[in-house]
Amino acid sequence: SLIGIGIGVYVMYWSLSHTTDNLMFFLDMHGIMIVMGGTLAAASISFPILKVLALFKVFVLRVLGANRVDHHGTITQLLELNKKAANGLTGLNETLGAIKHPFLKEAVALVAAGILSEKEIRHALEIRVKTTEARFMHEANMFRNIGKFPPAFGLLATTLGMIAVLQKIGQADSQKLIGPAMSIGLIGTLYGIATANLIFIPIAESLTERTREEIDLRKMIMEGALMLKQQVNPIAMREALNSFMLPKDRVTRKAA
């Protein structure tokens, strides 16, 4: 994501610098206020203001954060837990402190408790997976929906600029004034298009992709936890969990 942001900034800088020698020309406070202020206002009307403000935290943690989904490492950890479970499911309680993934920790804790049946554990974990997917996708859709606003407010800024241009017609030296006024008026559209297509929509797509990967991992963890409950053979467990992976990414017998 950081590489993509860097490329986007460079492309915009290169494009603007080859358009004019004076980059400060593109700094139009009227356009910025209309696009950014209008987008914030529309987002606050569409969603609770606290959720809108929380999107910055979502961007930092889920887009820029080091949250790579590790299927291979998770399978290896589940196989290690399988060895612990061979001496009794209560032995899994000793491993909870070393488990970092929160969902894996929850699933192992349910198995180690020995209270719920296999069917009850599956039901509880399925609901948690669906709840997480719904929350993550809601955040992605918020970015996607907010991304619809900047181009519209950019067009609004341009419309106001065009009104200012028309007011200059008939004035002294209007031919010299119309060109600069039109160029300033179009900057609002530039802000709107750039904000939507370089910020909000890419973030929404990134969150959607990360959500898909995370939900796939959680489904694999759920099946692994149920196999811990069943105390299946380690080889059968490894091959079943490998079914969630492409052939080149699967855990081999030697690695396991």
PDB file of C-alpha atoms in Angstrom:
ATOM      1  CA  SER A   1       0.000   0.000   0.000  1.00  0.00           C
ATOM      2  CA  LEU A   2       2.845   2.397   0.831  1.00  0.00           C
ATOM      3  CA  ILE A   3       4.429   1.644  -2.551  1.00  0.00           C
ATOM      4  CA  GLY A   4       1.120   2.385  -4.268  1.00  0.00           C
ATOM      5  CA  ILE A   5       0.753   5.675  -2.376  1.00  0.00           C
ATOM      6  CA  GLY A   6       4.284   6.631  -3.387  1.00  0.00           C
ATOM      7  CA  ILE A   7       3.594   5.844  -7.041  1.00  0.00           C
ATOM      8  CA  GLY A   8       0.371   7.854  -6.949  1.00  0.00           C
ATOM      9  CA  VAL A   9       2.092  10.888  -5.419  1.00  0.00           C
ATOM     10  CA  TYR A  10       4.912  10.694  -7.968  1.00  0.00           C
ATOM     11  CA  VAL A  11       2.523  10.385 -10.924  1.00  0.00           C
ATOM     12  CA  MET A  12       0.525  13.398  -9.747  1.00  0.00           C
ATOM     13  CA  TYR A  13       3.685  15.437  -9.131  1.00  0.00           C
ATOM     14  CA  TRP A  14       5.130  14.509 -12.529  1.00  0.00           C
ATOM     15  CA  SER A  15       1.867  15.329 -14.305  1.00  0.00           C
ATOM     16  CA  LEU A  16       1.412  18.682 -12.574  1.00  0.00           C
ATOM     17  CA  SER A  17       5.045  19.714 -12.985  1.00  0.00           C
ATOM     18  CA  HIS A  18       4.857  19.056 -16.738  1.00  0.00           C
ATOM     19  CA  THR A  19       1.640  21.042 -17.004  1.00  0.00           C
ATOM     20  CA  THR A  20       2.999  24.290 -15.605  1.00  0.00           C
ATOM     21  CA  ASP A  21       6.199  25.681 -14.114  1.00  0.00           C
ATOM     22  CA  ASN A  22       4.299  27.082 -11.139  1.00  0.00           C
ATOM     23  CA  LEU A  23       2.950  24.233  -8.991  1.00  0.00           C
ATOM     24  CA  MET A  24       1.431  26.727  -6.558  1.00  0.00           C
ATOM     25  CA  PHE A  25      -1.101  27.471  -9.281  1.00  0.00           C
ATOM     26  CA  PHE A  26      -2.849  24.197  -8.389  1.00  0.00           C
ATOM     27  CA  LEU A  27      -3.210  25.239  -4.756  1.00  0.00           C
ATOM     28  CA  ASP A  28      -6.685  26.727  -4.839  1.00  0.00           C
ATOM     29  CA  MET A  29      -8.219  27.072  -1.391  1.00  0.00           C
ATOM     30  CA  HIS A  30     -11.741  27.559  -2.751  1.00  0.00           C
ATOM     31  CA  GLY A  31     -11.585  24.210  -4.565  1.00  0.00           C
ATOM     32  CA  ILE A  32     -10.039  22.466  -1.566  1.00  0.00           C
ATOM     33  CA  MET A  33     -12.690  23.784   0.802  1.00  0.00           C
ATOM     34  CA  ILE A  34     -15.580  22.826  -1.473  1.00  0.00           C
ATOM     35  CA  VAL A  35     -14.278  19.306  -2.247  1.00  0.00           C
ATOM     36  CA  MET A  36     -12.880  18.361   1.168  1.00  0.00           C
ATOM     37  CA  GLY A  37     -15.440  20.222   3.247  1.00  0.00           C
ATOM     38  CA  GLY A  38     -18.337  19.048   1.108  1.00  0.00           C
ATOM     39  CA  THR A  39     -17.125  15.431   1.242  1.00  0.00           C
ATOM     40  CA  LEU A  40     -16.786  15.564   5.027  1.00  0.00           C
ATOM     41  CA  ALA A  41     -20.256  17.095   5.344  1.00  0.00           C
ATOM     42  CA  ALA A  42     -21.863  14.514   3.065  1.00  0.00           C
ATOM     43  CA  ALA A  43     -20.052  11.654   4.853  1.00  0.00           C
ATOM     44  CA  SER A  44     -21.217  12.958   8.233  1.00  0.00           C
ATOM     45  CA  ILE A  45     -24.800  13.064   6.986  1.00  0.00           C
ATOM     46  CA  SER A  46     -24.542   9.542   5.542  1.00  0.00           C
ATOM     47  CA  PHE A  47     -22.830   7.885   8.530  1.00  0.00           C
ATOM     48  CA  PRO A  48     -22.429   8.585  12.266  1.00  0.00           C
ATOM     49  CA  ILE A  49     -19.654  11.138  12.703  1.00  0.00           C
ATOM     50  CA  LEU A  50     -17.697   8.904  15.099  1.00  0.00           C
ATOM     51  CA  LYS A  51     -17.589   6.129  12.488  1.00  0.00           C
ATOM     52  CA  VAL A  52     -16.375   8.603   9.864  1.00  0.00           C
ATOM     53  CA  LEU A  53     -13.563   9.760  12.156  1.00  0.00           C
ATOM     54  CA  ALA A  54     -12.709   6.134  12.993  1.00  0.00           C
ATOM     55  CA  LEU A  55     -11.987   5.453   9.305  1.00  0.00           C
ATOM     56  CA  PHE A  56      -8.564   7.043   9.719  1.00  0.00           C
ATOM     57  CA  LYS A  57      -7.732   4.400  12.331  1.00  0.00           C
ATOM     58  CA  VAL A  58      -9.038   1.695   9.994  1.00  0.00           C
ATOM     59  CA  PHE A  59      -6.787   3.013   7.221  1.00  0.00           C
ATOM     60  CA  VAL A  60      -3.695   3.024   9.451  1.00  0.00           C
ATOM     61  CA  LEU A  61      -4.272  -0.397  11.017  1.00  0.00           C
ATOM     62  CA  ARG A  62      -5.738  -2.419   8.151  1.00  0.00           C
ATOM     63  CA  VAL A  63      -4.221  -0.800   5.059  1.00  0.00           C
ATOM     64  CA  LEU A  64      -0.843   0.479   6.255  1.00  0.00           C
ATOM     65  CA  GLY A  65      -0.477  -1.932   9.179  1.00  0.00           C
ATOM     66  CA  ALA A  66       1.599  -5.103   9.092  1.00  0.00           C
ATOM     67  CA  ASN A  67      -1.342  -7.487   8.951  1.00  0.00           C
ATOM     68  CA  ARG A  68      -0.251 -10.040   6.366  1.00  0.00           C
ATOM     69  CA  VAL A  69      -2.414 -13.166   6.407  1.00  0.00           C
ATOM     70  CA  ASP A  70      -0.202 -16.195   7.106  1.00  0.00           C
ATOM     71  CA  HIS A  71      -1.988 -19.393   6.094  1.00  0.00           C
ATOM     72  CA  HIS A  72       1.216 -21.433   6.109  1.00  0.00           C
ATOM     73  CA  GLY A  73       2.185 -20.390   9.615  1.00  0.00           C
ATOM     74  CA  THR A  74      -1.342 -20.957  10.909  1.00  0.00           C
ATOM     75  CA  ILE A  75      -1.443 -24.518   9.552  1.00  0.00           C
ATOM     76  CA  THR A  76       1.917 -25.227  11.187  1.00  0.00           C
ATOM     77  CA  GLN A  77       0.639 -23.862  14.497  1.00  0.00           C
ATOM     78  CA  LEU A  78      -2.535 -25.955  14.302  1.00  0.00           C
ATOM     79  CA  LEU A  79      -0.430 -29.073  13.712  1.00  0.00           C
ATOM     80  CA  GLU A  80       1.614 -28.225  16.798  1.00  0.00           C
ATOM     81  CA  LEU A  81      -1.605 -27.841  18.759  1.00  0.00           C
ATOM     82  CA  ASN A  82      -2.674 -31.240  17.459  1.00  0.00           C
ATOM     83  CA  LYS A  83       0.372 -32.757  19.164  1.00  0.00           C
ATOM     84  CA  LYS A  84      -0.584 -31.059  22.448  1.00  0.00           C
ATOM     85  CA  ALA A  85      -4.156 -32.311  22.129  1.00  0.00           C
ATOM     86  CA  ALA A  86      -2.940 -35.912  21.830  1.00  0.00           C
ATOM     87  CA  ASN A  87      -2.468 -35.932  25.618  1.00  0.00           C
ATOM     88  CA  GLY A  88      -5.907 -34.452  26.265  1.00  0.00           C
ATOM     89  CA  LEU A  89      -7.772 -31.359  25.147  1.00  0.00           C
ATOM     90  CA  THR A  90      -7.201 -29.639  28.493  1.00  0.00           C
ATOM     91  CA  GLY A  91      -3.516 -29.474  27.613  1.00  0.00           C
ATOM     92  CA  LEU A  92      -4.383 -26.843  25.011  1.00  0.00           C
ATOM     93  CA  ASN A  93      -4.942 -24.328  27.815  1.00  0.00           C
ATOM     94  CA  GLU A  94      -1.175 -24.118  28.269  1.00  0.00           C
ATOM     95  CA  THR A  95      -0.726 -22.950  24.679  1.00  0.00           C
ATOM     96  CA  LEU A  96      -3.243 -20.083  24.700  1.00  0.00           C
ATOM     97  CA  GLY A  97      -0.690 -17.493  25.811  1.00  0.00           C
ATOM     98  CA  ALA A  98       1.524 -18.210  22.786  1.00  0.00           C
ATOM     99  CA  ILE A  99      -1.283 -17.856  20.209  1.00  0.00           C
ATOM    100  CA  LYS A 100      -1.252 -14.399  18.602  1.00  0.00           C
ATOM    101  CA  HIS A 101      -4.164 -14.560  16.180  1.00  0.00           C
ATOM    102  CA  PRO A 102      -7.275 -13.594  18.196  1.00  0.00           C
ATOM    103  CA  PHE A 103      -9.692 -15.868  16.344  1.00  0.00           C
ATOM    104  CA  LEU A 104      -7.381 -18.878  16.610  1.00  0.00           C
ATOM    105  CA  LYS A 105      -7.042 -18.170  20.328  1.00  0.00           C
ATOM    106  CA  GLU A 106     -10.838 -18.039  20.737  1.00  0.00           C
ATOM    107  CA  ALA A 107     -11.332 -21.264  18.780  1.00  0.00           C
ATOM    108  CA  VAL A 108      -8.685 -23.174  20.740  1.00  0.00           C
ATOM    109  CA  ALA A 109     -10.120 -21.862  24.024  1.00  0.00           C
ATOM    110  CA  LEU A 110     -13.566 -23.221  23.114  1.00  0.00           C
ATOM    111  CA  VAL A 111     -12.072 -26.609  22.295  1.00  0.00           C
ATOM    112  CA  ALA A 112      -9.888 -26.701  25.403  1.00  0.00           C
ATOM    113  CA  ALA A 113     -12.825 -25.884  27.679  1.00  0.00           C
ATOM    114  CA  GLY A 114     -14.403 -29.217  26.748  1.00  0.00           C
ATOM    115  CA  ILE A 115     -17.908 -27.939  27.457  1.00  0.00           C
ATOM    116  CA  LEU A 116     -19.391 -27.404  23.997  1.00  0.00           C
ATOM    117  CA  SER A 117     -20.038 -30.156  21.490  1.00  0.00           C
ATOM    118  CA  GLU A 118     -18.526 -30.129  18.016  1.00  0.00           C
ATOM    119  CA  LYS A 119     -21.787 -28.834  16.544  1.00  0.00           C
ATOM    120  CA  GLU A 120     -22.016 -26.053  19.129  1.00  0.00           C
ATOM    121  CA  ILE A 121     -18.417 -24.985  18.538  1.00  0.00           C
ATOM    122  CA  ARG A 122     -18.989 -24.838  14.777  1.00  0.00           C
ATOM    123  CA  HIS A 123     -22.154 -22.772  15.250  1.00  0.00           C
ATOM    124  CA  ALA A 124     -20.415 -20.284  17.559  1.00  0.00           C
ATOM    125  CA  LEU A 125     -17.384 -19.892  15.287  1.00  0.00           C
ATOM    126  CA  GLU A 126     -19.502 -19.524  12.134  1.00  0.00           C
ATOM    127  CA  ILE A 127     -21.429 -16.657  13.724  1.00  0.00           C
ATOM    128  CA  ARG A 128     -18.174 -14.953  14.717  1.00  0.00           C
ATOM    129  CA  VAL A 129     -16.793 -15.309  11.197  1.00  0.00           C
ATOM    130  CA  LYS A 130     -19.951 -13.784   9.699  1.00  0.00           C
ATOM    131  CA  THR A 131     -19.906 -10.950  12.249  1.00  0.00           C
ATOM    132  CA  THR A 132     -16.282 -10.116  11.449  1.00  0.00           C
ATOM    133  CA  GLU A 133     -16.925 -10.249   7.708  1.00  0.00           C
ATOM    134  CA  ALA A 134     -19.928  -7.939   8.027  1.00  0.00           C
ATOM    135  CA  ARG A 135     -17.970  -5.385  10.094  1.00  0.00           C
ATOM    136  CA  PHE A 136     -14.929  -5.421   7.809  1.00  0.00           C
ATOM    137  CA  MET A 137     -17.048  -5.133   4.659  1.00  0.00           C
ATOM    138  CA  HIS A 138     -19.025  -2.280   6.202  1.00  0.00           C
ATOM    139  CA  GLU A 139     -15.774  -0.347   6.663  1.00  0.00           C
ATOM    140  CA  ALA A 140     -14.766  -1.050   3.063  1.00  0.00           C
ATOM    141  CA  ASN A 141     -18.177   0.035   1.778  1.00  0.00           C
ATOM    142  CA  MET A 142     -17.984   3.245   3.806  1.00  0.00           C
ATOM    143  CA  PHE A 143     -14.795   4.205   1.959  1.00  0.00           C
ATOM    144  CA  ARG A 144     -16.386   3.183  -1.352  1.00  0.00           C
ATOM    145  CA  ASN A 145     -19.529   5.243  -0.719  1.00  0.00           C
ATOM    146  CA  ILE A 146     -17.610   8.288   0.484  1.00  0.00           C
ATOM    147  CA  GLY A 147     -15.540   8.028  -2.708  1.00  0.00           C
ATOM    148  CA  LYS A 148     -18.659   8.991  -4.674  1.00  0.00           C
ATOM    149  CA  PHE A 149     -18.763  12.472  -3.122  1.00  0.00           C
ATOM    150  CA  PRO A 150     -15.467  14.198  -4.155  1.00  0.00           C
ATOM    151  CA  PRO A 151     -16.098  14.147  -7.948  1.00  0.00           C
ATOM    152  CA  ALA A 152     -19.550  15.652  -7.400  1.00  0.00           C
ATOM    153  CA  PHE A 153     -18.215  18.430  -5.188  1.00  0.00           C
ATOM    154  CA  GLY A 154     -15.347  18.927  -7.640  1.00  0.00           C
ATOM    155  CA  LEU A 155     -17.936  19.532 -10.348  1.00  0.00           C
ATOM    156  CA  LEU A 156     -19.684  21.948  -7.986  1.00  0.00           C
ATOM    157  CA  ALA A 157     -16.437  23.884  -7.536  1.00  0.00           C
ATOM    158  CA  THR A 158     -15.970  23.968 -11.305  1.00  0.00           C
ATOM    159  CA  THR A 159     -19.541  25.188 -11.793  1.00  0.00           C
ATOM    160  CA  LEU A 160     -18.932  28.064  -9.389  1.00  0.00           C
ATOM    161  CA  GLY A 161     -15.728  28.835 -11.284  1.00  0.00           C
ATOM    162  CA  MET A 162     -17.611  28.915 -14.571  1.00  0.00           C
ATOM    163  CA  ILE A 163     -20.140  31.315 -13.056  1.00  0.00           C
ATOM    164  CA  ALA A 164     -17.265  33.598 -12.123  1.00  0.00           C
ATOM    165  CA  VAL A 165     -15.963  33.348 -15.696  1.00  0.00           C
ATOM    166  CA  LEU A 166     -19.315  34.367 -17.151  1.00  0.00           C
ATOM    167  CA  GLN A 167     -19.409  37.370 -14.859  1.00  0.00           C
ATOM    168  CA  LYS A 168     -16.183  38.638 -16.424  1.00  0.00           C
ATOM    169  CA  ILE A 169     -17.603  38.627 -19.938  1.00  0.00           C
ATOM    170  CA  GLY A 170     -18.154  42.179 -21.105  1.00  0.00           C
ATOM    171  CA  GLN A 171     -15.635  43.664 -18.712  1.00  0.00           C
ATOM    172  CA  ALA A 172     -12.520  45.469 -19.839  1.00  0.00           C
ATOM    173  CA  ASP A 173      -9.810  43.057 -21.011  1.00  0.00           C
ATOM    174  CA  SER A 174     -12.236  40.160 -20.468  1.00  0.00           C
ATOM    175  CA  GLN A 175     -10.421  38.112 -23.129  1.00  0.00           C
ATOM    176  CA  LYS A 176      -7.327  38.105 -20.929  1.00  0.00           C
ATOM    177  CA  LEU A 177      -9.261  37.268 -17.768  1.00  0.00           C
ATOM    178  CA  ILE A 178     -11.443  34.406 -19.034  1.00  0.00           C
ATOM    179  CA  GLY A 179      -8.577  31.926 -19.679  1.00  0.00           C
ATOM    180  CA  PRO A 180      -7.008  32.095 -16.185  1.00  0.00           C
ATOM    181  CA  ALA A 181     -10.442  32.068 -14.545  1.00  0.00           C
ATOM    182  CA  MET A 182     -11.502  28.929 -16.438  1.00  0.00           C
ATOM    183  CA  SER A 183      -8.283  27.118 -15.555  1.00  0.00           C
ATOM    184  CA  ILE A 184      -8.772  27.884 -11.859  1.00  0.00           C
ATOM    185  CA  GLY A 185     -12.387  26.777 -12.073  1.00  0.00           C
ATOM    186  CA  LEU A 186     -11.401  23.368 -13.451  1.00  0.00           C
ATOM    187  CA  ILE A 187      -9.051  22.705 -10.525  1.00  0.00           C
ATOM    188  CA  GLY A 188     -12.041  21.676  -8.397  1.00  0.00           C
ATOM    189  CA  THR A 189     -12.793  18.818 -10.805  1.00  0.00           C
ATOM    190  CA  LEU A 190      -9.139  17.788 -10.624  1.00  0.00           C
ATOM    191  CA  TYR A 191      -9.312  17.648  -6.825  1.00  0.00           C
ATOM    192  CA  GLY A 192     -12.499  15.614  -6.873  1.00  0.00           C
ATOM    193  CA  ILE A 193     -11.331  13.014  -9.398  1.00  0.00           C
ATOM    194  CA  ALA A 194      -7.900  12.640  -7.773  1.00  0.00           C
ATOM    195  CA  THR A 195      -9.329  12.310  -4.249  1.00  0.00           C
ATOM    196  CA  ALA A 196     -11.833   9.640  -5.253  1.00  0.00           C
ATOM    197  CA  ASN A 197      -9.551   7.553  -7.475  1.00  0.00           C
ATOM    198  CA  LEU A 198      -6.287   7.859  -5.556  1.00  0.00           C
ATOM    199  CA  ILE A 199      -7.616   7.714  -1.985  1.00  0.00           C
ATOM    200  CA  PHE A 200     -11.113   6.455  -1.244  1.00  0.00           C
ATOM    201  CA  ILE A 201     -11.754   3.861  -3.961  1.00  0.00           C
ATOM    202  CA  PRO A 202      -8.283   2.200  -3.739  1.00  0.00           C
ATOM    203  CA  ILE A 203      -8.612   2.005   0.065  1.00  0.00           C
ATOM    204  CA  ALA A 204     -12.045   0.388  -0.321  1.00  0.00           C
ATOM    205  CA  GLU A 205     -10.669  -2.201  -2.748  1.00  0.00           C
ATOM    206  CA  SER A 206      -7.695  -2.887  -0.472  1.00  0.00           C
ATOM    207  CA  LEU A 207      -9.977  -3.444   2.526  1.00  0.00           C
ATOM    208  CA  THR A 208     -12.212  -5.733   0.463  1.00  0.00           C
ATOM    209  CA  GLU A 209      -9.254  -7.871  -0.597  1.00  0.00           C
ATOM    210  CA  ARG A 210      -7.837  -8.023   2.933  1.00  0.00           C
ATOM    211  CA  THR A 211     -11.260  -8.977   4.271  1.00  0.00           C
ATOM    212  CA  ARG A 212     -11.503 -11.861   1.804  1.00  0.00           C
ATOM    213  CA  GLU A 213      -8.081 -13.145   2.850  1.00  0.00           C
ATOM    214  CA  GLU A 214      -8.866 -12.804   6.553  1.00  0.00           C
ATOM    215  CA  ILE A 215     -12.222 -14.586   6.258  1.00  0.00           C
ATOM    216  CA  ASP A 216     -10.609 -17.442   4.299  1.00  0.00           C
ATOM    217  CA  LEU A 217      -8.044 -17.781   7.087  1.00  0.00           C
ATOM    218  CA  ARG A 218     -10.743 -17.805   9.770  1.00  0.00           C
ATOM    219  CA  LYS A 219     -12.703 -20.503   7.950  1.00  0.00           C
ATOM    220  CA  MET A 220      -9.539 -22.603   7.835  1.00  0.00           C
ATOM    221  CA  ILE A 221      -8.956 -21.984  11.555  1.00  0.00           C
ATOM    222  CA  MET A 222     -12.532 -23.063  12.294  1.00  0.00           C
ATOM    223  CA  GLU A 223     -12.044 -26.369  10.492  1.00  0.00           C
ATOM    224  CA  GLY A 224      -8.693 -26.856  12.234  1.00  0.00           C
ATOM    225  CA  ALA A 225     -10.236 -26.240  15.648  1.00  0.00           C
ATOM    226  CA  LEU A 226     -12.977 -28.765  14.949  1.00  0.00           C
ATOM    227  CA  MET A 227     -10.339 -31.319  13.970  1.00  0.00           C
ATOM    228  CA  LEU A 228      -8.609 -30.625  17.287  1.00  0.00           C
ATOM    229  CA  LYS A 229     -11.918 -31.382  18.964  1.00  0.00           C
ATOM    230  CA  GLN A 230     -12.155 -34.642  16.991  1.00  0.00           C
ATOM    231  CA  GLN A 231      -8.466 -35.389  17.688  1.00  0.00           C
ATOM    232  CA  VAL A 232      -7.927 -36.521  14.118  1.00  0.00           C
ATOM    233  CA  ASN A 233      -4.686 -37.985  12.824  1.00  0.00           C
ATOM    234  CA  PRO A 234      -2.037 -35.232  12.248  1.00  0.00           C
ATOM    235  CA  ILE A 235      -1.499 -36.311   8.633  1.00  0.00           C
ATOM    236  CA  ALA A 236      -5.226 -36.197   7.902  1.00  0.00           C
ATOM    237  CA  MET A 237      -5.381 -32.780   9.559  1.00  0.00           C
ATOM    238  CA  ARG A 238      -2.476 -31.460   7.510  1.00  0.00           C
ATOM    239  CA  GLU A 239      -3.959 -32.616   4.229  1.00  0.00           C
ATOM    240  CA  ALA A 240      -7.402 -31.268   5.101  1.00  0.00           C
ATOM    241  CA  LEU A 241      -5.992 -27.832   5.971  1.00  0.00           C
ATOM    242  CA  ASN A 242      -3.803 -27.890   2.851  1.00  0.00           C
ATOM    243  CA  SER A 243      -7.017 -28.033   0.840  1.00  0.00           C
ATOM    244  CA  PHE A 244      -7.436 -24.324   1.633  1.00  0.00           C
ATOM    245  CA  MET A 245      -4.104 -23.597  -0.102  1.00  0.00           C
ATOM    246  CA  LEU A 246      -2.831 -23.687  -3.657  1.00  0.00           C
ATOM    247  CA  PRO A 247      -0.426 -26.593  -4.335  1.00  0.00           C
ATOM    248  CA  LYS A 248       2.689 -24.405  -4.285  1.00  0.00           C
ATOM    249  CA  ASP A 249       1.744 -22.911  -0.899  1.00  0.00           C
ATOM    250  CA  ARG A 250       0.829 -26.087   0.960  1.00  0.00           C
ATOM    251  CA  VAL A 251       2.625 -27.300   4.050  1.00  0.00           C
ATOM    252  CA  THR A 252       4.799 -30.279   3.167  1.00  0.00           C
ATOM    253  CA  ARG A 253       5.399 -33.273   5.393  1.00  0.00           C
ATOM    254  CA  LYS A 254       8.975 -32.175   6.006  1.00  0.00           C
ATOM    255  CA  ALA A 255       7.918 -28.650   7.031  1.00  0.00           C
ATOM    256  CA  ALA A 256       5.188 -30.007   9.289  1.00  0.00           C
TER     257      ALA A 256
END
